Short mmCIF file of C-alpha atoms in Angstrom, two decimals:
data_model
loop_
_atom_site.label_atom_id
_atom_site.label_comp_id
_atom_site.label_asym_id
_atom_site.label_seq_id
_atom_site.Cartn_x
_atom_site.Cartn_y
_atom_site.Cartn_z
CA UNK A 1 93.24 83.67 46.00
CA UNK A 2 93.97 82.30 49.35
CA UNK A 3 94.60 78.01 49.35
CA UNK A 4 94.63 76.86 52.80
CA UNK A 5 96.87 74.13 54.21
CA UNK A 6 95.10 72.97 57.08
CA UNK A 7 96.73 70.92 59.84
CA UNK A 8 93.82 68.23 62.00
CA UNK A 9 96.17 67.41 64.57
CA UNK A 10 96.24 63.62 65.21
CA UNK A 11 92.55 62.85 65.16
CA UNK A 12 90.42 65.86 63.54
CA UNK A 13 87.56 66.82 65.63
CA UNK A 14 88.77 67.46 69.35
CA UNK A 15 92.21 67.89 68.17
CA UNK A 16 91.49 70.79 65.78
CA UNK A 17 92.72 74.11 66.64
CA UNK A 18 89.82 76.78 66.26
CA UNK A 19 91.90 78.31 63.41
CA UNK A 20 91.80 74.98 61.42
CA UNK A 21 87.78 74.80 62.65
CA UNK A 22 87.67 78.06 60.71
CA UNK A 23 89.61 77.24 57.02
CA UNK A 24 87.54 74.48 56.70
CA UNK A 25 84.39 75.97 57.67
CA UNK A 26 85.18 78.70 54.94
CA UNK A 27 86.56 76.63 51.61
CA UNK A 28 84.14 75.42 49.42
CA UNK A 29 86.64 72.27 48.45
CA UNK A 30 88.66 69.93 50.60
CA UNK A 31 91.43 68.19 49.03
CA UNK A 32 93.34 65.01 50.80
CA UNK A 33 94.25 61.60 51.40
CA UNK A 34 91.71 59.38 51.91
CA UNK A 35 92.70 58.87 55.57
CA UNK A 36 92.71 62.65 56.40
CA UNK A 37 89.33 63.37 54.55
CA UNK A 38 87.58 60.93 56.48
CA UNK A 39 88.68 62.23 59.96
CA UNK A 40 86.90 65.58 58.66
CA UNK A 41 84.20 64.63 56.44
CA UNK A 42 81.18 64.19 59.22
CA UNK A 43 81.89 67.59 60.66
CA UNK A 44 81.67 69.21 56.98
CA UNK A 45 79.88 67.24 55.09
CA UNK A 46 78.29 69.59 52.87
CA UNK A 47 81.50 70.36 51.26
CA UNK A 48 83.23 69.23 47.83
CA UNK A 49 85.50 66.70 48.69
CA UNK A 50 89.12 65.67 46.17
CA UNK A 51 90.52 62.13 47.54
CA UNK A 52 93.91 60.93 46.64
CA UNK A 53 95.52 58.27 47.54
CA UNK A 54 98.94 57.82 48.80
CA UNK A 55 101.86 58.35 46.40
CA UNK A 56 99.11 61.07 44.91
CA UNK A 57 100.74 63.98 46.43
CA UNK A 58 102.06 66.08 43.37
CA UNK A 59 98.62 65.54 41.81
CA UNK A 60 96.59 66.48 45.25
CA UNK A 61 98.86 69.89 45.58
CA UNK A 62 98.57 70.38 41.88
CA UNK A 63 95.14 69.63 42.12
CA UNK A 64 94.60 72.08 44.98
CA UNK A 65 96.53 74.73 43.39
CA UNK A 66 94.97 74.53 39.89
CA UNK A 67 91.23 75.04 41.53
CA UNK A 68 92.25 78.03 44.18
CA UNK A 69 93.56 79.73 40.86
CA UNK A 70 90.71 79.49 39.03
CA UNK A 71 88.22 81.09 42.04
CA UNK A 72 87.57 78.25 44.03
CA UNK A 73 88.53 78.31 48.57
CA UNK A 74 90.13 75.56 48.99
CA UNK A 75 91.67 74.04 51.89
CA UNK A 76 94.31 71.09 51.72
CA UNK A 77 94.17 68.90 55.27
CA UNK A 78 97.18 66.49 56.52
CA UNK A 79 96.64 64.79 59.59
CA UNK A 80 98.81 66.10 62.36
CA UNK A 81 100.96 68.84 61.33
CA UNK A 82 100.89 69.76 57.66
CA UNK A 83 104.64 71.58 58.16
CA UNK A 84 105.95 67.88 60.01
CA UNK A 85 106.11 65.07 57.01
CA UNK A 86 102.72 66.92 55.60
CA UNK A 87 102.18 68.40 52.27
CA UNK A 88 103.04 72.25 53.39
CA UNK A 89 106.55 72.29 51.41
CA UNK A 90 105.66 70.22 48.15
CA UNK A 91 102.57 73.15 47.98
CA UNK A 92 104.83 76.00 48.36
CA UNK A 93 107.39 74.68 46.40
CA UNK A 94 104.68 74.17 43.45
CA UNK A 95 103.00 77.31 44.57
CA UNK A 96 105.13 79.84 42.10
CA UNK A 97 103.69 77.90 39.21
CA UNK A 98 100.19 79.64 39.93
CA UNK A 99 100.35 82.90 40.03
CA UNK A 100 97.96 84.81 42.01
CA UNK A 101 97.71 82.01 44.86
CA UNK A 102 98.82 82.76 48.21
CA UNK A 103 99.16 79.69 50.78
CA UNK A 104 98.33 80.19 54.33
CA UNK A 105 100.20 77.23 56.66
CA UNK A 106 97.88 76.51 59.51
CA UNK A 107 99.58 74.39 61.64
CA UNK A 108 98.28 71.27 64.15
CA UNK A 109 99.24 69.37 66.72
CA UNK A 110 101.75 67.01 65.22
CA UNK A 111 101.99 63.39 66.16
CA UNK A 112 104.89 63.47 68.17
CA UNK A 113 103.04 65.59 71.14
CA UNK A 114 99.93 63.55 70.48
CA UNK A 115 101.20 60.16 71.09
CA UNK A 116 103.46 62.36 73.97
CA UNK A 117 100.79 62.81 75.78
CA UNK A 118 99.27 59.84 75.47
CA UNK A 119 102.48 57.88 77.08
CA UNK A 120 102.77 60.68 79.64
CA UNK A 121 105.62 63.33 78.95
CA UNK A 122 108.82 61.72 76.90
CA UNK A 123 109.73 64.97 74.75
CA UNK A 124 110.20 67.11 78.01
CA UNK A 125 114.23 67.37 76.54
CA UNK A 126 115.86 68.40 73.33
CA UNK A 127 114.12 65.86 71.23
CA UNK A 128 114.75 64.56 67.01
CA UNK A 129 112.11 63.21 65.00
CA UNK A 130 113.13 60.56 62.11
CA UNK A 131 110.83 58.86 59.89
CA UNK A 132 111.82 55.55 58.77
CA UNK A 133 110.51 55.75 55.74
CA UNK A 134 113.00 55.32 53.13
CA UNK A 135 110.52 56.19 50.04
CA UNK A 136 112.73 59.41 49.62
CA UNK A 137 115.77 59.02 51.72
CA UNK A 138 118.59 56.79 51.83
CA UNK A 139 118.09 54.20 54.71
CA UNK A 140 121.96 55.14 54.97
CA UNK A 141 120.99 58.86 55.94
CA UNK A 142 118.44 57.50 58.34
CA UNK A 143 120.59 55.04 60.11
CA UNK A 144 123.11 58.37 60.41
CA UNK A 145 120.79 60.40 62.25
CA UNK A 146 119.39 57.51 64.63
CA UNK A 147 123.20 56.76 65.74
CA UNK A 148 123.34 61.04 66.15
CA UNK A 149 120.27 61.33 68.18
CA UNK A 150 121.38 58.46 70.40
CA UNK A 151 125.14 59.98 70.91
CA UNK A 152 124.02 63.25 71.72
CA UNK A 153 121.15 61.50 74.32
CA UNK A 154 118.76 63.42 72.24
CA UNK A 155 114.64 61.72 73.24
CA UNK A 156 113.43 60.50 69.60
CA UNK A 157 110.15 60.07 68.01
CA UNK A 158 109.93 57.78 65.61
CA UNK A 159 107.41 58.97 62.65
CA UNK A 160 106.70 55.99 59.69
CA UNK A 161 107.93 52.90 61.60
CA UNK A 162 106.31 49.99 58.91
CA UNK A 163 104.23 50.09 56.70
CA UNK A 164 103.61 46.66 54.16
CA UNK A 165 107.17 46.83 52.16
CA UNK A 166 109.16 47.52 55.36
CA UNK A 167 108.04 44.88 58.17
CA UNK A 168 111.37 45.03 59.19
CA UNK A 169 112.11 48.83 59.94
CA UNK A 170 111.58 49.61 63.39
CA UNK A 171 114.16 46.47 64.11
CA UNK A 172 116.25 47.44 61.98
CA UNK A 173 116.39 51.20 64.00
CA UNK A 174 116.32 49.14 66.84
CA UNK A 175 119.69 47.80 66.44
CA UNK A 176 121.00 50.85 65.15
CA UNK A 177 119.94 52.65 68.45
CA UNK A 178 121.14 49.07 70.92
CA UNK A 179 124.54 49.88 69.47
CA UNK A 180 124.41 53.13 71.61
CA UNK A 181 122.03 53.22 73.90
CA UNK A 182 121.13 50.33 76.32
CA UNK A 183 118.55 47.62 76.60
CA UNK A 184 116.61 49.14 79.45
CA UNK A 185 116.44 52.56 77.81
CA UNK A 186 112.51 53.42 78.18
CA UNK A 187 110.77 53.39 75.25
CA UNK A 188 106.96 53.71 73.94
CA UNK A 189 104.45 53.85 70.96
CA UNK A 190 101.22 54.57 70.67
CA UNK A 191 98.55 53.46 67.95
CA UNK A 192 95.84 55.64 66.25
CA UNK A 193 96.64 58.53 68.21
CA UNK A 194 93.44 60.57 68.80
CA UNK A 195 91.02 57.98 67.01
CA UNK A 196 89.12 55.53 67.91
CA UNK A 197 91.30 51.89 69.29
CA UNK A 198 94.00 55.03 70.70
CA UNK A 199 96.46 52.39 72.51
CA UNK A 200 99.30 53.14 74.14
CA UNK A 201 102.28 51.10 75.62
CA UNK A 202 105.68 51.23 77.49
CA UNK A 203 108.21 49.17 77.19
CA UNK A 204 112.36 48.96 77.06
CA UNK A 205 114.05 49.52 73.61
CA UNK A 206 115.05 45.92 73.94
CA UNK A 207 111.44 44.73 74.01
CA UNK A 208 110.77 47.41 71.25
CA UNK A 209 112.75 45.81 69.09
CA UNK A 210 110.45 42.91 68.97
CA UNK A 211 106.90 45.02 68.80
CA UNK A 212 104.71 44.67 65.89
CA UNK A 213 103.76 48.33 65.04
CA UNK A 214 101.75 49.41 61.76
CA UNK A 215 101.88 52.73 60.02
CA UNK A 216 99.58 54.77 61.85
CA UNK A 217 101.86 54.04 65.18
CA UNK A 218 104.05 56.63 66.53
CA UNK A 219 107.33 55.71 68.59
CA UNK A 220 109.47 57.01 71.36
CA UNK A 221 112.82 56.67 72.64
CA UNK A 222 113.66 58.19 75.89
CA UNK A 223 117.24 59.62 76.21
CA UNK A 224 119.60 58.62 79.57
CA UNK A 225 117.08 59.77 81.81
CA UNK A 226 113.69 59.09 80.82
CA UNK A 227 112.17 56.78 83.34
CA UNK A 228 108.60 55.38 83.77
CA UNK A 229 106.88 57.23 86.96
CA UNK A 230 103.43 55.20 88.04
CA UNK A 231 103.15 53.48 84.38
CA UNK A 232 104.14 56.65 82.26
CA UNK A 233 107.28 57.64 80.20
CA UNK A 234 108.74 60.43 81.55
CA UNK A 235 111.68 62.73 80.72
CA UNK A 236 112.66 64.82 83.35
CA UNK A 237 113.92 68.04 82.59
CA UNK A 238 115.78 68.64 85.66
CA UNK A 239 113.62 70.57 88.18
CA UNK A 240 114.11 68.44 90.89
CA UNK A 241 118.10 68.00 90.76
CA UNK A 242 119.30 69.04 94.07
CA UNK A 243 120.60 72.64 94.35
CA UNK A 244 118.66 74.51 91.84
CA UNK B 1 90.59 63.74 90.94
CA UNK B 2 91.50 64.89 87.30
CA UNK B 3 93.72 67.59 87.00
CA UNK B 4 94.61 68.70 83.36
CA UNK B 5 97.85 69.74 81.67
CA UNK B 6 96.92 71.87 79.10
CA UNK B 7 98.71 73.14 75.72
CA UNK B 8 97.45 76.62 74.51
CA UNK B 9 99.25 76.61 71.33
CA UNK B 10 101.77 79.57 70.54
CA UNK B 11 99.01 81.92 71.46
CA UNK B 12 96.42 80.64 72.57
CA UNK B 13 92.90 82.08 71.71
CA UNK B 14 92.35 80.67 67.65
CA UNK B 15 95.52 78.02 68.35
CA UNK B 16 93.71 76.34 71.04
CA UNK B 17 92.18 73.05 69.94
CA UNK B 18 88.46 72.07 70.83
CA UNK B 19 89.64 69.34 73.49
CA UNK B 20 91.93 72.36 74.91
CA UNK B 21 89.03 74.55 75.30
CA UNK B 22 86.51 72.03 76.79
CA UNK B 23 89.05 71.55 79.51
CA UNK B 24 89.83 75.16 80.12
CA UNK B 25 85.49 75.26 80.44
CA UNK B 26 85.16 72.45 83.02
CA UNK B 27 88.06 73.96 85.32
CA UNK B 28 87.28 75.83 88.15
CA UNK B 29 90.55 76.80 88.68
CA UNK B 30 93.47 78.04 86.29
CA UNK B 31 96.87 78.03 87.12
CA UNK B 32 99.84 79.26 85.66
CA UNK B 33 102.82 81.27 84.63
CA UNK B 34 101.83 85.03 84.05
CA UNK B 35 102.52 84.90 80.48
CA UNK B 36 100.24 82.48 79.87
CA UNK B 37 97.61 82.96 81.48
CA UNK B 38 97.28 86.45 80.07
CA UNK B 39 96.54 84.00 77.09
CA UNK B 40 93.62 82.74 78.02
CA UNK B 41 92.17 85.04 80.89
CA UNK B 42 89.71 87.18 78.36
CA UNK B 43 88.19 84.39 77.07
CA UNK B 44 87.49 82.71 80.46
CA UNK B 45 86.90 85.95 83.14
CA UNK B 46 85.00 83.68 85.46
CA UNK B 47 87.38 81.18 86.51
CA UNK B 48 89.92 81.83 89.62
CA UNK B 49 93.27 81.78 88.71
CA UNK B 50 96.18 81.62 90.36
CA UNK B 51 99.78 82.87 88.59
CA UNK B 52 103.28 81.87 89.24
CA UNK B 53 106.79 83.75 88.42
CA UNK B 54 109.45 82.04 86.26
CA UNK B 55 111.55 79.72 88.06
CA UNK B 56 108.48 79.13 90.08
CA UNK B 57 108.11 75.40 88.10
CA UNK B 58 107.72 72.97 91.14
CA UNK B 59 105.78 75.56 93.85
CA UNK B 60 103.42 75.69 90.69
CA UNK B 61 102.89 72.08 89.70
CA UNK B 62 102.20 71.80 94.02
CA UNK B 63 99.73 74.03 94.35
CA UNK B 64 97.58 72.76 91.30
CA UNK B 65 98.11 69.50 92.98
CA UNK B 66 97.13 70.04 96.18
CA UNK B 67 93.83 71.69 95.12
CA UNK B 68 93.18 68.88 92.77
CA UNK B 69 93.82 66.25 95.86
CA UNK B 70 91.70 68.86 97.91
CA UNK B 71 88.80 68.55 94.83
CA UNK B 72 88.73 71.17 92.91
CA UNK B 73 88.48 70.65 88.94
CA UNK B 74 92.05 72.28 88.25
CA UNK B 75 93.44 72.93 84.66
CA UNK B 76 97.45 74.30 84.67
CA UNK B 77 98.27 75.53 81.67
CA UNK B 78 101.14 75.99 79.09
CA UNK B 79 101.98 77.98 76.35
CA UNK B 80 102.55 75.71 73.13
CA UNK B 81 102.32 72.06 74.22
CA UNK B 82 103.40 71.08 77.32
CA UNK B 83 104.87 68.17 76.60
CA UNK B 84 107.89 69.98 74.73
CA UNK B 85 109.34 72.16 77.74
CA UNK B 86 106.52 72.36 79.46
CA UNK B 87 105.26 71.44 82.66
CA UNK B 88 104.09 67.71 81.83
CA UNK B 89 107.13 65.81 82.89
CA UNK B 90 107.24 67.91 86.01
CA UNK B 91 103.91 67.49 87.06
CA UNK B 92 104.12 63.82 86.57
CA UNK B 93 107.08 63.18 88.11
CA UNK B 94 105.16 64.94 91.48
CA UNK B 95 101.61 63.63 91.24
CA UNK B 96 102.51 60.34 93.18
CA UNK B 97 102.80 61.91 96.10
CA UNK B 98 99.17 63.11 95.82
CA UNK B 99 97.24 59.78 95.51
CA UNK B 100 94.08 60.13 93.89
CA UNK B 101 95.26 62.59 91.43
CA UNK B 102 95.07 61.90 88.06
CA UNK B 103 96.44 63.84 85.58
CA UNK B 104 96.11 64.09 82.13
CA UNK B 105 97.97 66.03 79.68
CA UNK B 106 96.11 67.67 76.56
CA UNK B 107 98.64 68.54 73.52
CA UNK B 108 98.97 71.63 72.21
CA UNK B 109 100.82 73.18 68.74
CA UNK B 110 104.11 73.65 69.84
CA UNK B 111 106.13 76.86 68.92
CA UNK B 112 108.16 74.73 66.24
CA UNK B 113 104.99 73.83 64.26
CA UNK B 114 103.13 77.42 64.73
CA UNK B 115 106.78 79.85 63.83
CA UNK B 116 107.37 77.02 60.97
CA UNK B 117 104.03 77.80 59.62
CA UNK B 118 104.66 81.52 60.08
CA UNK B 119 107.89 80.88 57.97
CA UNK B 120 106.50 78.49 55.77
CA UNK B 121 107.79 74.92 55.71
CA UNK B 122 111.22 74.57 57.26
CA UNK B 123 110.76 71.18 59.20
CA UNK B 124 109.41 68.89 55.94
CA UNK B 125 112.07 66.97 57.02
CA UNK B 126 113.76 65.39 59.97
CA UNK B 127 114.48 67.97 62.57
CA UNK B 128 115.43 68.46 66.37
CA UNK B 129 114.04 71.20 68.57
CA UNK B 130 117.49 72.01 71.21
CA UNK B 131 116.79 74.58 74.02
CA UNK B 132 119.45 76.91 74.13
CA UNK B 133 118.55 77.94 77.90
CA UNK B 134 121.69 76.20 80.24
CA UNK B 135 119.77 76.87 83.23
CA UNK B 136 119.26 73.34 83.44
CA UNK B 137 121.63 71.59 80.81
CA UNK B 138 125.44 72.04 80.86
CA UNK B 139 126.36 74.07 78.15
CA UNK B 140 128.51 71.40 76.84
CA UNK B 141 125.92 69.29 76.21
CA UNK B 142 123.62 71.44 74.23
CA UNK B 143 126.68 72.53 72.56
CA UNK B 144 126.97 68.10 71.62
CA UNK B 145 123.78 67.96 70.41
CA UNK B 146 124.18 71.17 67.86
CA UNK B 147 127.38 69.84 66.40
CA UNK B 148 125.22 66.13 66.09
CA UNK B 149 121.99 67.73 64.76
CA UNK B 150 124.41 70.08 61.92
CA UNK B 151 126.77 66.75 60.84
CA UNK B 152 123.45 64.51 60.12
CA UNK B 153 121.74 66.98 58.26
CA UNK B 154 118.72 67.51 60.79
CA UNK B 155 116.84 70.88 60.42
CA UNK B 156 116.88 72.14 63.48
CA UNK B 157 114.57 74.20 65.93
CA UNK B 158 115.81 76.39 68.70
CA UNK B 159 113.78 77.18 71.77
CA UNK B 160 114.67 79.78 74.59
CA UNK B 161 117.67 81.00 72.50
CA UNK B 162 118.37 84.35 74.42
CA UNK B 163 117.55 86.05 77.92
CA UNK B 164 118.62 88.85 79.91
CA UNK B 165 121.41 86.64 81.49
CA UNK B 166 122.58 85.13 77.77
CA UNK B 167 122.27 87.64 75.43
CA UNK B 168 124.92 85.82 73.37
CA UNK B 169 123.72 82.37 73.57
CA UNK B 170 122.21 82.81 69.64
CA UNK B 171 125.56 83.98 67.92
CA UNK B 172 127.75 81.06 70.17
CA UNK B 173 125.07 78.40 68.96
CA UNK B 174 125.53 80.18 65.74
CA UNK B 175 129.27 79.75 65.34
CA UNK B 176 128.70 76.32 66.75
CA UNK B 177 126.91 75.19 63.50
CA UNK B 178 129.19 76.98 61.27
CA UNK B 179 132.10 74.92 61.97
CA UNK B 180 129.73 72.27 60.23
CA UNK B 181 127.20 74.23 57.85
CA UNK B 182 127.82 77.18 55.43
CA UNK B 183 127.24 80.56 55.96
CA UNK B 184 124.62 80.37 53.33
CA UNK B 185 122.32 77.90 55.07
CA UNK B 186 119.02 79.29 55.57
CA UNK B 187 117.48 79.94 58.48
CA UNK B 188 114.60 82.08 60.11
CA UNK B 189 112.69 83.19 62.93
CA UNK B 190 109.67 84.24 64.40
CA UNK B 191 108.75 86.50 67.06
CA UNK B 192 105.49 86.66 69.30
CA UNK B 193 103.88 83.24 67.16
CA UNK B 194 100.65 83.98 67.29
CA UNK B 195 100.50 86.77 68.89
CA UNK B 196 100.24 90.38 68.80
CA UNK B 197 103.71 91.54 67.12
CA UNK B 198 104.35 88.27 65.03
CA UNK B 199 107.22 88.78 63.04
CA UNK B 200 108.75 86.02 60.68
CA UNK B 201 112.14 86.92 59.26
CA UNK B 202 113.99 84.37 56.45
CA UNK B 203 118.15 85.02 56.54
CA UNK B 204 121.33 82.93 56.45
CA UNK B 205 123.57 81.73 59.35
CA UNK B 206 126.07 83.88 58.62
CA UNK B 207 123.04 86.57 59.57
CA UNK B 208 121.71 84.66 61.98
CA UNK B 209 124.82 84.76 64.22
CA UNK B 210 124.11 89.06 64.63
CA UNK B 211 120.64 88.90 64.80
CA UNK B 212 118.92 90.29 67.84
CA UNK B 213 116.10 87.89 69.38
CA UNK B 214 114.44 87.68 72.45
CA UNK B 215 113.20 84.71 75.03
CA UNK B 216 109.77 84.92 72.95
CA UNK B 217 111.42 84.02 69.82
CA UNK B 218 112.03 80.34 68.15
CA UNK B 219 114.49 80.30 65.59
CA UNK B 220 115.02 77.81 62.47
CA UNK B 221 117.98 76.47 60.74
CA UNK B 222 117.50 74.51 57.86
CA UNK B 223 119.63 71.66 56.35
CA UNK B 224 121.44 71.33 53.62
CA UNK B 225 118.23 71.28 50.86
CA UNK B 226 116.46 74.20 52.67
CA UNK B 227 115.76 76.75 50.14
CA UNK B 228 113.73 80.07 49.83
CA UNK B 229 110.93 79.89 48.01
CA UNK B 230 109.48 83.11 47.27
CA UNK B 231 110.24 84.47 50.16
CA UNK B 232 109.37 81.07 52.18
CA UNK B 233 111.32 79.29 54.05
CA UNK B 234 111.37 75.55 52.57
CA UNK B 235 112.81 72.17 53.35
CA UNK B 236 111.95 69.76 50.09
CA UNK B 237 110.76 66.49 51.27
CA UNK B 238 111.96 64.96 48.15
CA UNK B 239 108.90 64.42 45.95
CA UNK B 240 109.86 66.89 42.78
CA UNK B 241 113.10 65.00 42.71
CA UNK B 242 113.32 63.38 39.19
CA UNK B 243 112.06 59.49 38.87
CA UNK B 244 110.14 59.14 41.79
#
């Protein structure tokens, strides 16, 4: 029995890849978050639908696993990329437990080249992604890797940057990353990448510090070169250095 | 004048996402680097095309804008997303001096997201995606951002690790992340993603640093929770540990 883990990119619909188009078209249940189902639910809607909420996501892979072994296609969907912060590894790691299922990974365009493109091109360089949420790691382990991105000048993307128990988050990486990097460093975020009230903006990580961003935004941090070129963040990768 | 950027996805065809097709429909013109365009050229025969050589980045990113600026409806394309080494930044960083272009960039799956689903789920967690390719980065500073990625625990994704000129670039990344990960750390990668020939392989660093890939290849290291899974590759996210 084949369970499908289906990536919708950052908006479902135009942002599915025809491989995603086809798992869904083919299960007979879709299992998800609330938020995920409903980017999906007008383009299939005779389907069975499973909604979970958040914090639900042993019980949605559980729940996906327990009806692909007993006959049923099923497809799980994450927003984005289900292999980037999704639910791919919590389903294979569960997986074993149900013999006779095989997970397929289809993959999607993950937030960070969604809200990319949006801005203009800021991941054109060797490029981290952190998420700020501290639901499963130490805010010590995060504040680690923001100080190693910024040594190494690595561009980040910042997934998780609020959310209602954590106001104070993206601040608080803020002043983590202004003890390395400086003021004027270009920076962006965009808001409900791919669905409807898409906004993005540009601004300098000192002004970043003081944005109000919710959960569903997705920031950047350019590295030492990343400049804004007619109103867009750009990293260039070096094509036009002198010489080459 | 719109001229799009657009992301095929590791191989185009299935991987391409609705909003990627419509643009590759409304484009009268196709340009791009041979490899890629063999991508897309069978599902599009009517279209002119015009192909470009490696190392032919900026001659490339000119000519699609000149015949956008000159009116024609001109898509250039990418492999993956071309926002992640791609020609985004490029392009973007030119189109000023062709007023009344406007470009737009259209996301694709990256390589990272389409090998990782090949291999299962090796990025659940924080990663970085470094290009091993010192064509245009010193050495020294892609060898900065390894040793930063390995000591705060990233997973990390490698693009462009070998080529005819640096066939040894993979084993001195390799011993690069020993001297700060065990030999035992898994890793993986995949050949051809989505393609004809795809090949996932799951092995340790110590393995890793012999193995023979090619330019077409993205390779995967995990952290230090990376685990195989029957037979997957997996980073845990954290959401069997006990008492959450």
């Amino acid at each position: 029995m084949r369970l499908t883990c289906v990536g919708l990119g950052p908006g479902g619909g135009a942002d599915l890849t025809a491989r995603a188009r086809a798992a869904l078209e083919e299960a007979e249940l879709i299992v998800g978050y609330t938020t995920y189902v409903r980017l999906v639910r007008d383009d299939f809607p005779d389907k069975e639908y499973l909604v979970t909420g958040m914090r639900g996501e042993v019980e949605r892979c559980r729940l996906a696993l327990e009806r692909a072994a007993s006959g049923t296609r099923v497809a799980l969907v994450s927003s984005g990329d289900p292999g980037v912060y999704g639910m791919a590894g919590l389903l294979l790691e569960l997986a074993p437990e149900y013999p006779g299922v095989e997970v397929e990974v289809i993959p999607g365009v993950t937030a960070a080249s969604g809200g990319a493109a949006v801005l203009g091109a800021p991941l054109m360089h060797d490029w981290c992604s952190i998420s700020l949420s501290d639901l499963m790691t130490p805010w010590e382990a995060i504040e680690r890797r923001l100080v190693a991105a910024a040594q190494a000048d690595f561009c980040i993307t910042l997934y998780n940057p609020s959310s209602h128990g954590r106001g104070d988050y993206l601040r608080r990486a803020c002043d983590v990353l202004l003890g390395v990097r400086g003021e004027d460093t270009v920076c962006g975020y965009v808001r409900n990448i791919g669905r409807e009230g898409e906004e993005g903006c540009v601004l300098t990580l000192g002004q970043l510090r003081d944005a109000q961003v919710d959960m569903l935004t997705c920031v950047f941090v350019g590295n030492s070169q990343t400049r804004v070129v007619a109103g867009r963040m750009v990293t260039p990768r070096g094509y036009l250095v002198e010489g080459r």
